[in-house]
Amino acid sequence: MPTGFQHTRSPSTPRALENYSQLSEYELTADGDLYNVNVQPEPGKKYPDGASIDWLQEEAAERERSHALHSQAGVRGALLPALDSARMWIVVIATGIGIGLAGAWLDMLVKWLGDIREGRCAYGVLYNSVACCSGLDAGEACSEWQTWSQYFNVKSMFASSFLQAFVYVSLAVAFAGASAYLVESYSPYAFHTGIPEIKAILGGYVFDAFLGPWTLLIKALGLALSVASGLSLGKEGPLVHVACCMAYLFSRMFKQFRHNEASKRRVLAAAAAAGVSVAFGSPLGGVLFGLEELDAFASETDVMWRGFVASAIAAVALQWVNPFGTAKLVLFQVTALSDKWRAFELIPWISLGVIGGVLGTLLIRMNTEIAIHRRQSIIGDWPILEVVSASAITAALSYLVVFGRVQTSELVANLFQDCDPNKGDYHGLCNPNATKENVFLLVLTAIIKLALTAWTFGMMVPAGIFLPTIGIGACLGRAVGLVMQSVYRAHPQAWIFQSCPPDPSVRCISPGFYAIIGAAAMLAGVTRMTISLVVILFELTGALSHVLPIMICVMTAKWVGDALGKDGIYAVWIAMRRYPWLPPIHYRDKGETAAHVMRGVNELVTITDGVTTVKGLLAALKKYDYHGFPVIDRHGEYVGYTTRDVLQLAIDEIRFTEGSYSLENKICTFSKNYMLVSASNRIDMSSTLEKTIIQLRKEVSLEMLVSMFQKMNPRQIMFTRAGKLTGMATKRDVVTLLTQHFPHAAALARHPGHP
Amino acid sequence: MPTGFQHTRSPSTPRALENYSQLSEYELTADGDLYNVNVQPEPGKKYPDGASIDWLQEEAAERERSHALHSQAGVRGALLPALDSARMWIVVIATGIGIGLAGAWLDMLVKWLGDIREGRCAYGVLYNSVACCSGLDAGEACSEWQTWSQYFNVKSMFASSFLQAFVYVSLAVAFAGASAYLVESYSPYAFHTGIPEIKAILGGYVFDAFLGPWTLLIKALGLALSVASGLSLGKEGPLVHVACCMAYLFSRMFKQFRHNEASKRRVLAAAAAAGVSVAFGSPLGGVLFGLEELDAFASETDVMWRGFVASAIAAVALQWVNPFGTAKLVLFQVTALSDKWRAFELIPWISLGVIGGVLGTLLIRMNTEIAIHRRQSIIGDWPILEVVSASAITAALSYLVVFGRVQTSELVANLFQDCDPNKGDYHGLCNPNATKENVFLLVLTAIIKLALTAWTFGMMVPAGIFLPTIGIGACLGRAVGLVMQSVYRAHPQAWIFQSCPPDPSVRCISPGFYAIIGAAAMLAGVTRMTISLVVILFELTGALSHVLPIMICVMTAKWVGDALGKDGIYAVWIAMRRYPWLPPIHYRDKGETAAHVMRGVNELVTITDGVTTVKGLLAALKKYDYHGFPVIDRHGEYVGYTTRDVLQLAIDEIRFTEGSYSLENKICTFSKNYMLVSASNRIDMSSTLEKTIIQLRKEVSLEMLVSMFQKMNPRQIMFTRAGKLTGMATKRDVVTLLTQHFPHAAALARHPGHP
């Protein structure tokens, strides 16, 4: 090796060599790090899409920038840092206001699109039914809002019904088709919920295309269309995505975020919290969601604090626009909740928890299978057609089953309410003589919704999983509540009902609250969240006095679900997509050490201090596409680690100042006191070494290595022993380790560089 | 150096040497690590009180134990791990139930002690006023409960008043004195809130005496006495301490917790959450308190999950006993809260936030000064006398100012309630013609309470800071609310009140809610918590619909408070006591590197691989009391790190198997392939090297070093460069760095080994 550039791979492994050359466009780990150097990052951008950032490096860069600001002389030294901090707050506050307004606008758009499926306003087509009928006294009939058959003056009963159904279904299909067309043509990243990607991005994955302005626009518009089309989907996850897009857009205005991936992610974390805050009208739930599900505030209280502020501001903005006309954040306000609950009710509630855990796992499994089938079969080639058929089938089924006809949110609001003789009876739900029919209908609705949701979540439209899950759970919970109620009515004196009030006219069992419990159980089964779920459900329903049953039920559902399959739906999608995301679990090894995932030094491409020439370096940079190279000395002792970008930059600089003349034969030295090479013949490259490389011994347990990657979030860790480099492990290696239990890992992997 | 034991301290620093020898009983860092080897740990206990655990080592030990269990043959291999996990759940659930019952028992004891200050039950002295009067119909007068003057049949008005006041004050003094006597005589660790210590313990500080059964008993009993004495203190923090004592007691039953400090801390974290859950009747708030204030669940979802379970179970146990007879967890249930709030109200609310931030900081400052004065002056020598005088002064002042006469919790409950013509008027608070008098009285009460609280918190009695803080805030908030209300009544047509309902008989301003806002602001100013505060306030009051104003007010108070002084009251006490606790802040260095806190290799006592003899090693172990020693080879290259306990054990073992004969002159080798020493002449000590030592270069930024200590929680980090050991930094060094901004750091430091 005349260049002195060592590739110390042992010659006895030709097969490994072959594998390597096949994968040479990818990074270090043979099983395909998504870092693809053929995709050149845009100028000034450090990482291409698909790379993992090195948090330690980014923090170091941010620190240097901050020092530079503080060390300015005079007023500038005081003013610039303040300005810096102000810019961060501007982005956070602007995102909060922006997503609050966007959420309100979206609600109004969905309301209008939903109403237009049934009729139009006599004043003009742009009024929704509420705006059209506003200004009337209570009790006065609203003659301005006309159904389509009224508008077209169709008198015949049959023709009128047919016209209504026809407009209803065809507009559903049209909305869904339009949404899919928009997504497919203009921004394929706008499909699905977005939460798996946001989790990966917050963990250090680079995926800027996912947060672009086009994605923002298409996702918001497509979301309104797909929600209005009546497909079995919710707006929650996509709103989080929209909020992150906004924060990204605002942060692009300032260099401090454009040039630092760590700062950018801190702002994105706050935006995600604001997104949940608007989606559920749940500012606290937003912060907790960021904390529990996105793992975005790990042990940094100031980041959580920013999420708190963004969340509060978004909620204020939403309440200011007041899209529901109620001046309330609470979406499904439960008013007539009885003050007390009784111990015997824990039996049905815990049963609901078990059902939620089982059905939640079933939903995840079905959804996974369908997604993989879609990718592998011909269906994947016709995404718009799939959406159109799904919406037609959904509309038809919904029309047949009475509880499916309204929007899921309206259904949930009704199921959460207890029967009140002063209010209307929702589709005969309060009829005590029709319990059997109601239970049958509710269970049927839940089954249909379960199947439709498993199909819809993953189609080429923006789609959230929360609301449909709540819908399924609410149907089942209400059904169990109705059964309990009818048992109580039949045997009010049974010993189990002893704690009920003696007067049978006082309500003992509240089926509306059973629906809330069912929703909580189902959500816990599908998402495997705990505390944030409980908080979101409070803030949705106002059922604060019933915190304990909700907690117990969520606990049960999570236990059962975890026993059946460890991962929640977002973790499953992350594993299928193969994003480099480390779950915040306590990994327990079976006695393996770090050597288990480490790539040994003989598999690494290394630079030799005092031996490698500039020519050899350039050849290596051309030949190997790895993100960086370890530097060792001629005895194999570890000197440091350097990245290709920094090396390239350093060589370019030297070439510029000293000229190319005889540069190529000069020898690179990395340790400052290198004395074996004459000064005229060497080039000092010691400044290219990274300062924040963690070293371990390869004998440390695998558990400790995983925990190191989880907590410190470095890009790679070097292994040394008595000064000698023994190997290296990257984040990708650890991610592969943590997802290997999942049968469909990487089944849907896509290369962000090649859309 | 014939022993080959290097102490490479340069001879040019005699002063440093001298300092060292003075501090030789302490550990590595010259400024006094609290590790004191003169205090021998009990047999089988790895760390003496006052040490910091090495999380990495503890995790490694736990891992090995777990592997040993799993690798058992046959049924044992399946059963033992399950049993292991079951034991953990037993401790968590037992602690939850235990603290729930203890909390309920405490409430009843306090109620009885409080009542006995006013009178007694005719049936028997052991009934409290509620139990005495139970079984009566509504509206019926309770003749069984007699005041002391009724009981002793004192007829004269003056004598009766005097008797009542005398019994009231003297029992207060007696209770407080008894509490102080118990604490002082039997368990000095039972004084104060306990939260600073719990924070330090959860962070890795070893302080087993603080969690002993005596502390548990005395703290619970003393707490009941001191709360009943009417001193300005609450039960919240001490209850968290009691919960941790219980968990410690239960965990001692099982070897897996007794022998592993990390596992023990996971259980303690859950117990702390359960403690808050019981103290406030706030199961969610408990989990969030653990998360935000105790930083106990950092990125480990299963630990948070256990906290969640413990919290829920504790709340169920409390509700089952039902000490308040209301079957409600919500302590200060606010019923008549108006549904809407109006934008103009943000002005007084934000002002309350500012007041809370300022007064909270003032309270912290005053409390700090008083605590330091107590320690430095003669007062510190007469703790019981101080408590007795404080309780006499408190009782006298409370008797003079009408709002102080009742327990703080009762006052707060009344201040949080809005005026309702159907209910009684609390001390004329609802009289619209006495606004000025009421405002004056409320502000006066707040000022008195502020001063008394600053004095009381830190005296020789169990004392929490939450309830008095809520009391101060509620007084101020109610005062602002009354002012706003009277302004509105005077000018109902002013433009600022435009959003109020046109009918002036409908309430526009709700002074009760202003009291809640005031409490939130004051709490945020004193504790600097955010999200957990908001959740606790919800769960205390049920004011879920008003989440936004509470959030905004907490935000403001925290901003203002942080501007005036960065630390909350617990962090200040931790700094004063000098516990090795790392705050979860994002430390920003000013360009320093790790070299700033690192102790260079020439200041360290090192073992030389292949040179140091057993004799030399034993001499060193005797001479230096450091926790461990770095091992280097004869060229100064880093080989590893070993602790004194492991070294001693290894030598003892060799002595046992091989006999002492000629052992002393043998040479210790640590790297396996050491060839320079003949096999017969050396002893392989390579197994004593720790496997989980983190190495860094000393050029890494200080910020990165701090973050490494915060996230990985090691005991020490080694610095190497090109294989050579350059230095070492311990957790204590980093703690000193992070507390140096605080003027009174270590002012109250005490040595746990020397009570």
CSV table of C-alpha atoms in Angstrom, one decimal, chain A residues 23-288:
chain,number,residue,atom,x,y,z
A,23,LEU,CA,-22.9,-1.6,-0.5
A,24,SER,CA,-20.1,0.8,-0.9
A,25,GLU,CA,-22.5,3.7,-1.6
A,26,TYR,CA,-23.8,3.3,1.9
A,27,GLU,CA,-22.1,3.9,5.1
A,28,LEU,CA,-20.1,1.8,7.5
A,29,THR,CA,-22.5,-0.8,8.6
A,30,ALA,CA,-22.9,-3.6,6.0
A,31,ASP,CA,-26.6,-3.9,6.4
A,32,GLY,CA,-27.2,-0.5,4.9
A,33,ASP,CA,-27.0,2.7,6.8
A,34,LEU,CA,-29.3,5.1,4.9
A,35,TYR,CA,-26.5,7.7,4.5
A,36,ASN,CA,-26.1,7.9,0.8
A,37,VAL,CA,-23.3,10.1,-0.4
A,38,ASN,CA,-24.6,10.2,-4.0
A,39,VAL,CA,-27.3,12.5,-2.8
A,40,GLN,CA,-25.4,15.7,-2.4
A,41,PRO,CA,-26.6,18.0,0.4
A,42,GLU,CA,-27.6,21.4,-0.7
A,43,PRO,CA,-24.9,24.1,-0.2
A,44,GLY,CA,-24.4,25.0,3.5
A,45,LYS,CA,-26.3,21.9,4.6
A,46,LYS,CA,-24.2,19.6,6.7
A,47,TYR,CA,-26.3,16.4,6.4
A,48,PRO,CA,-28.1,15.0,3.4
A,49,ASP,CA,-31.6,13.6,4.0
A,50,GLY,CA,-31.4,10.1,5.4
A,51,ALA,CA,-28.3,10.8,7.6
A,52,SER,CA,-28.3,10.7,11.4
A,53,ILE,CA,-26.9,13.8,13.0
A,54,ASP,CA,-24.2,13.6,15.6
A,55,TRP,CA,-25.8,15.4,18.6
A,56,LEU,CA,-22.5,15.9,20.3
A,57,GLN,CA,-21.0,17.6,17.2
A,58,GLU,CA,-24.1,19.8,16.8
A,59,GLU,CA,-24.1,20.8,20.4
A,60,ALA,CA,-20.4,21.6,20.1
A,61,ALA,CA,-21.1,23.8,17.1
A,62,GLU,CA,-23.9,25.6,18.8
A,63,ARG,CA,-21.6,26.2,21.8
A,64,GLU,CA,-18.9,27.7,19.6
A,65,ARG,CA,-21.4,30.0,17.9
A,66,SER,CA,-22.8,31.1,21.3
A,67,HIS,CA,-19.3,31.8,22.6
A,68,ALA,CA,-18.5,33.9,19.5
A,69,LEU,CA,-21.6,36.0,20.2
A,70,HIS,CA,-20.9,36.5,23.9
A,71,SER,CA,-17.3,37.4,23.2
A,72,GLN,CA,-18.2,40.4,21.0
A,73,ALA,CA,-17.0,43.6,22.3
A,74,GLY,CA,-19.2,46.2,24.0
A,75,VAL,CA,-22.9,46.5,23.4
A,76,ARG,CA,-22.8,43.9,20.7
A,77,GLY,CA,-21.6,41.3,23.2
A,78,ALA,CA,-24.7,42.0,25.3
A,79,LEU,CA,-27.2,42.6,22.5
A,80,LEU,CA,-26.4,39.7,20.1
A,81,PRO,CA,-27.0,36.9,22.7
A,82,ALA,CA,-30.3,38.5,23.7
A,83,LEU,CA,-31.3,38.7,20.0
A,84,ASP,CA,-30.3,35.1,19.6
A,85,SER,CA,-32.6,34.1,22.4
A,86,ALA,CA,-35.3,36.3,21.1
A,87,ARG,CA,-35.2,34.7,17.7
A,88,MET,CA,-35.8,31.3,19.4
A,89,TRP,CA,-38.8,32.6,21.2
A,90,ILE,CA,-40.1,34.3,18.0
A,91,VAL,CA,-40.1,30.9,16.3
A,92,VAL,CA,-41.7,29.1,19.2
A,93,ILE,CA,-44.4,31.8,19.6
A,94,ALA,CA,-45.0,32.1,15.9
A,95,THR,CA,-45.4,28.4,15.6
A,96,GLY,CA,-47.8,28.3,18.5
A,97,ILE,CA,-50.0,31.0,17.0
A,98,GLY,CA,-49.7,29.6,13.5
A,99,ILE,CA,-50.7,26.1,14.4
A,100,GLY,CA,-53.6,27.4,16.6
A,101,LEU,CA,-54.9,29.4,13.7
A,102,ALA,CA,-54.3,26.6,11.2
A,103,GLY,CA,-56.1,24.2,13.5
A,104,ALA,CA,-59.1,26.5,13.7
A,105,TRP,CA,-59.1,27.1,10.0
A,106,LEU,CA,-58.9,23.3,9.4
A,107,ASP,CA,-61.9,22.7,11.7
A,108,MET,CA,-63.9,25.3,9.9
A,109,LEU,CA,-62.9,23.9,6.5
A,110,VAL,CA,-63.8,20.4,7.6
A,111,LYS,CA,-67.2,21.6,8.9
A,112,TRP,CA,-68.0,23.3,5.6
A,113,LEU,CA,-66.8,20.4,3.5
A,114,GLY,CA,-68.8,18.0,5.7
A,115,ASP,CA,-72.0,20.2,5.5
A,116,ILE,CA,-71.8,20.6,1.7
A,117,ARG,CA,-72.2,16.8,1.4
A,118,GLU,CA,-75.7,17.3,2.8
A,119,GLY,CA,-76.9,20.6,1.5
A,120,ARG,CA,-76.1,24.3,1.0
A,121,CYS,CA,-77.0,27.6,2.5
A,122,ALA,CA,-79.5,29.8,0.8
A,123,TYR,CA,-77.4,32.9,1.2
A,124,GLY,CA,-74.4,31.3,-0.5
A,125,VAL,CA,-72.5,28.1,-0.9
A,126,LEU,CA,-69.6,29.3,1.3
A,127,TYR,CA,-71.6,29.3,4.6
A,128,ASN,CA,-71.6,26.2,6.7
A,129,SER,CA,-74.8,25.1,8.5
A,130,VAL,CA,-73.9,26.8,11.7
A,131,ALA,CA,-73.0,30.2,10.1
A,132,CYS,CA,-76.0,29.9,7.9
A,133,CYS,CA,-78.4,29.5,10.8
A,134,SER,CA,-76.7,31.9,13.2
A,135,GLY,CA,-78.7,34.9,14.5
A,136,LEU,CA,-81.9,32.8,15.0
A,137,ASP,CA,-83.6,32.7,18.3
A,138,ALA,CA,-83.5,29.5,20.2
A,139,GLY,CA,-86.2,27.1,19.0
A,140,GLU,CA,-86.7,28.9,15.7
A,141,ALA,CA,-86.4,26.6,12.7
A,142,CYS,CA,-83.6,27.3,10.3
A,143,SER,CA,-85.1,27.6,6.8
A,144,GLU,CA,-81.9,29.1,5.2
A,145,TRP,CA,-80.1,25.7,5.3
A,146,GLN,CA,-81.4,23.5,2.6
A,147,THR,CA,-80.6,19.9,1.8
A,148,TRP,CA,-79.7,19.2,-1.8
A,149,SER,CA,-83.2,17.8,-2.4
A,150,GLN,CA,-84.8,20.9,-1.0
A,151,TYR,CA,-82.4,23.1,-3.0
A,152,PHE,CA,-83.2,21.2,-6.3
A,153,ASN,CA,-86.8,21.0,-5.2
A,154,VAL,CA,-87.1,17.3,-5.5
A,155,LYS,CA,-90.4,16.3,-4.0
A,156,SER,CA,-90.5,12.5,-4.4
A,157,MET,CA,-89.4,10.7,-1.3
A,158,PHE,CA,-87.4,8.1,-3.2
A,159,ALA,CA,-85.7,10.5,-5.5
A,160,SER,CA,-84.9,12.8,-2.6
A,161,SER,CA,-83.3,10.0,-0.6
A,162,PHE,CA,-81.4,8.8,-3.7
A,163,LEU,CA,-80.2,12.3,-4.5
A,164,GLN,CA,-79.0,12.8,-0.9
A,165,ALA,CA,-77.2,9.5,-0.8
A,166,PHE,CA,-75.7,10.0,-4.2
A,167,VAL,CA,-74.3,13.5,-3.4
A,168,TYR,CA,-73.2,12.2,0.0
A,169,VAL,CA,-71.2,9.2,-1.4
A,170,SER,CA,-69.9,10.9,-4.5
A,171,LEU,CA,-68.6,14.0,-2.6
A,172,ALA,CA,-66.9,11.6,-0.2
A,173,VAL,CA,-65.2,9.8,-3.0
A,174,ALA,CA,-64.4,13.1,-4.7
A,175,PHE,CA,-62.8,14.5,-1.5
A,176,ALA,CA,-60.8,11.4,-0.8
A,177,GLY,CA,-59.7,11.1,-4.4
A,178,ALA,CA,-58.7,14.8,-4.4
A,179,SER,CA,-56.7,14.3,-1.2
A,180,ALA,CA,-54.9,11.3,-2.6
A,181,TYR,CA,-54.3,13.0,-5.9
A,182,LEU,CA,-52.8,16.1,-4.1
A,183,VAL,CA,-50.6,13.9,-1.9
A,184,GLU,CA,-49.5,11.6,-4.7
A,185,SER,CA,-48.7,14.4,-7.2
A,186,TYR,CA,-47.3,17.2,-5.1
A,187,SER,CA,-46.0,15.8,-1.8
A,188,PRO,CA,-45.8,12.1,-1.2
A,189,TYR,CA,-44.4,12.8,2.3
A,190,ALA,CA,-47.8,14.3,3.3
A,191,PHE,CA,-49.4,10.9,3.5
A,192,HIS,CA,-50.0,8.9,6.7
A,193,THR,CA,-49.8,10.3,10.3
A,194,GLY,CA,-46.3,11.7,10.3
A,195,ILE,CA,-45.7,10.8,13.9
A,196,PRO,CA,-43.2,8.0,13.3
A,197,GLU,CA,-41.2,10.4,11.1
A,198,ILE,CA,-41.4,13.2,13.7
A,199,LYS,CA,-40.1,10.8,16.3
A,200,ALA,CA,-37.2,9.8,14.2
A,201,ILE,CA,-36.4,13.4,13.2
A,202,LEU,CA,-36.5,14.5,16.9
A,203,GLY,CA,-34.1,11.6,17.6
A,204,GLY,CA,-31.6,12.8,15.1
A,205,TYR,CA,-32.7,11.6,11.7
A,206,VAL,CA,-32.3,14.1,8.9
A,207,PHE,CA,-35.4,14.4,6.7
A,208,ASP,CA,-35.8,18.0,5.7
A,209,ALA,CA,-38.0,17.1,2.7
A,210,PHE,CA,-40.6,15.8,5.2
A,211,LEU,CA,-40.9,19.3,6.7
A,212,GLY,CA,-40.9,21.4,3.5
A,213,PRO,CA,-43.5,24.1,2.7
A,214,TRP,CA,-45.2,21.9,0.0
A,215,THR,CA,-45.6,19.1,2.6
A,216,LEU,CA,-47.2,21.7,4.9
A,217,LEU,CA,-49.7,23.0,2.4
A,218,ILE,CA,-50.6,19.6,0.9
A,219,LYS,CA,-50.9,17.9,4.3
A,220,ALA,CA,-53.2,20.6,5.7
A,221,LEU,CA,-55.4,20.7,2.6
A,222,GLY,CA,-55.4,16.9,2.1
A,223,LEU,CA,-56.2,16.4,5.8
A,224,ALA,CA,-59.3,18.6,5.5
A,225,LEU,CA,-60.4,16.8,2.4
A,226,SER,CA,-59.8,13.3,3.8
A,227,VAL,CA,-61.4,14.1,7.2
A,228,ALA,CA,-64.4,15.5,5.4
A,229,SER,CA,-64.7,12.5,3.1
A,230,GLY,CA,-65.7,10.4,6.2
A,231,LEU,CA,-62.8,7.9,5.9
A,232,SER,CA,-61.9,6.2,9.1
A,233,LEU,CA,-59.2,8.6,10.1
A,234,GLY,CA,-58.4,11.5,12.5
A,235,LYS,CA,-56.6,14.7,12.3
A,236,GLU,CA,-54.4,14.4,15.3
A,237,GLY,CA,-51.1,13.0,14.0
A,238,PRO,CA,-51.2,15.0,10.8
A,239,LEU,CA,-51.7,18.2,12.8
A,240,VAL,CA,-48.5,17.4,14.7
A,241,HIS,CA,-46.8,17.0,11.4
A,242,VAL,CA,-48.2,20.3,10.2
A,243,ALA,CA,-47.0,22.1,13.3
A,244,CYS,CA,-43.5,20.7,12.8
A,245,CYS,CA,-43.6,21.9,9.2
A,246,MET,CA,-44.5,25.4,10.4
A,247,ALA,CA,-41.7,25.4,12.9
A,248,TYR,CA,-39.3,24.3,10.3
A,249,LEU,CA,-40.5,27.0,7.9
A,250,PHE,CA,-40.2,29.7,10.6
A,251,SER,CA,-36.8,28.4,11.8
A,252,ARG,CA,-35.4,28.6,8.3
A,253,MET,CA,-35.6,32.4,8.6
A,254,PHE,CA,-32.8,32.4,11.1
A,255,LYS,CA,-29.3,31.1,10.4
A,256,GLN,CA,-28.9,29.7,14.0
A,257,PHE,CA,-31.5,27.0,13.3
A,258,ARG,CA,-30.7,26.5,9.6
A,259,HIS,CA,-27.1,25.7,10.4
A,260,ASN,CA,-27.6,23.7,13.6
A,261,GLU,CA,-29.6,20.5,13.6
A,262,ALA,CA,-29.7,20.3,17.4
A,263,SER,CA,-31.2,23.8,17.9
A,264,LYS,CA,-33.7,23.0,15.1
A,265,ARG,CA,-34.9,19.9,16.9
A,266,ARG,CA,-35.4,21.8,20.1
A,267,VAL,CA,-37.8,24.1,18.3
A,268,LEU,CA,-39.5,21.1,16.5
A,269,ALA,CA,-40.1,19.4,19.9
A,270,ALA,CA,-42.0,22.5,21.1
A,271,ALA,CA,-44.0,22.6,17.8
A,272,ALA,CA,-45.0,18.9,18.2
A,273,ALA,CA,-46.4,19.7,21.6
A,274,ALA,CA,-48.3,22.6,20.2
A,275,GLY,CA,-49.7,20.4,17.5
A,276,VAL,CA,-51.2,17.9,20.0
A,277,SER,CA,-52.4,20.8,22.1
A,278,VAL,CA,-54.5,22.1,19.1
A,279,ALA,CA,-55.5,18.6,17.9
A,280,PHE,CA,-57.2,17.7,21.2
A,281,GLY,CA,-57.7,21.1,22.7
A,282,SER,CA,-55.3,19.7,25.3
A,283,PRO,CA,-52.4,22.0,26.1
A,284,LEU,CA,-51.1,19.8,29.0
A,285,GLY,CA,-51.6,16.6,27.0
A,286,GLY,CA,-49.5,18.1,24.3
A,287,VAL,CA,-46.6,18.6,26.6
A,288,LEU,CA,-46.9,15.2,28.0
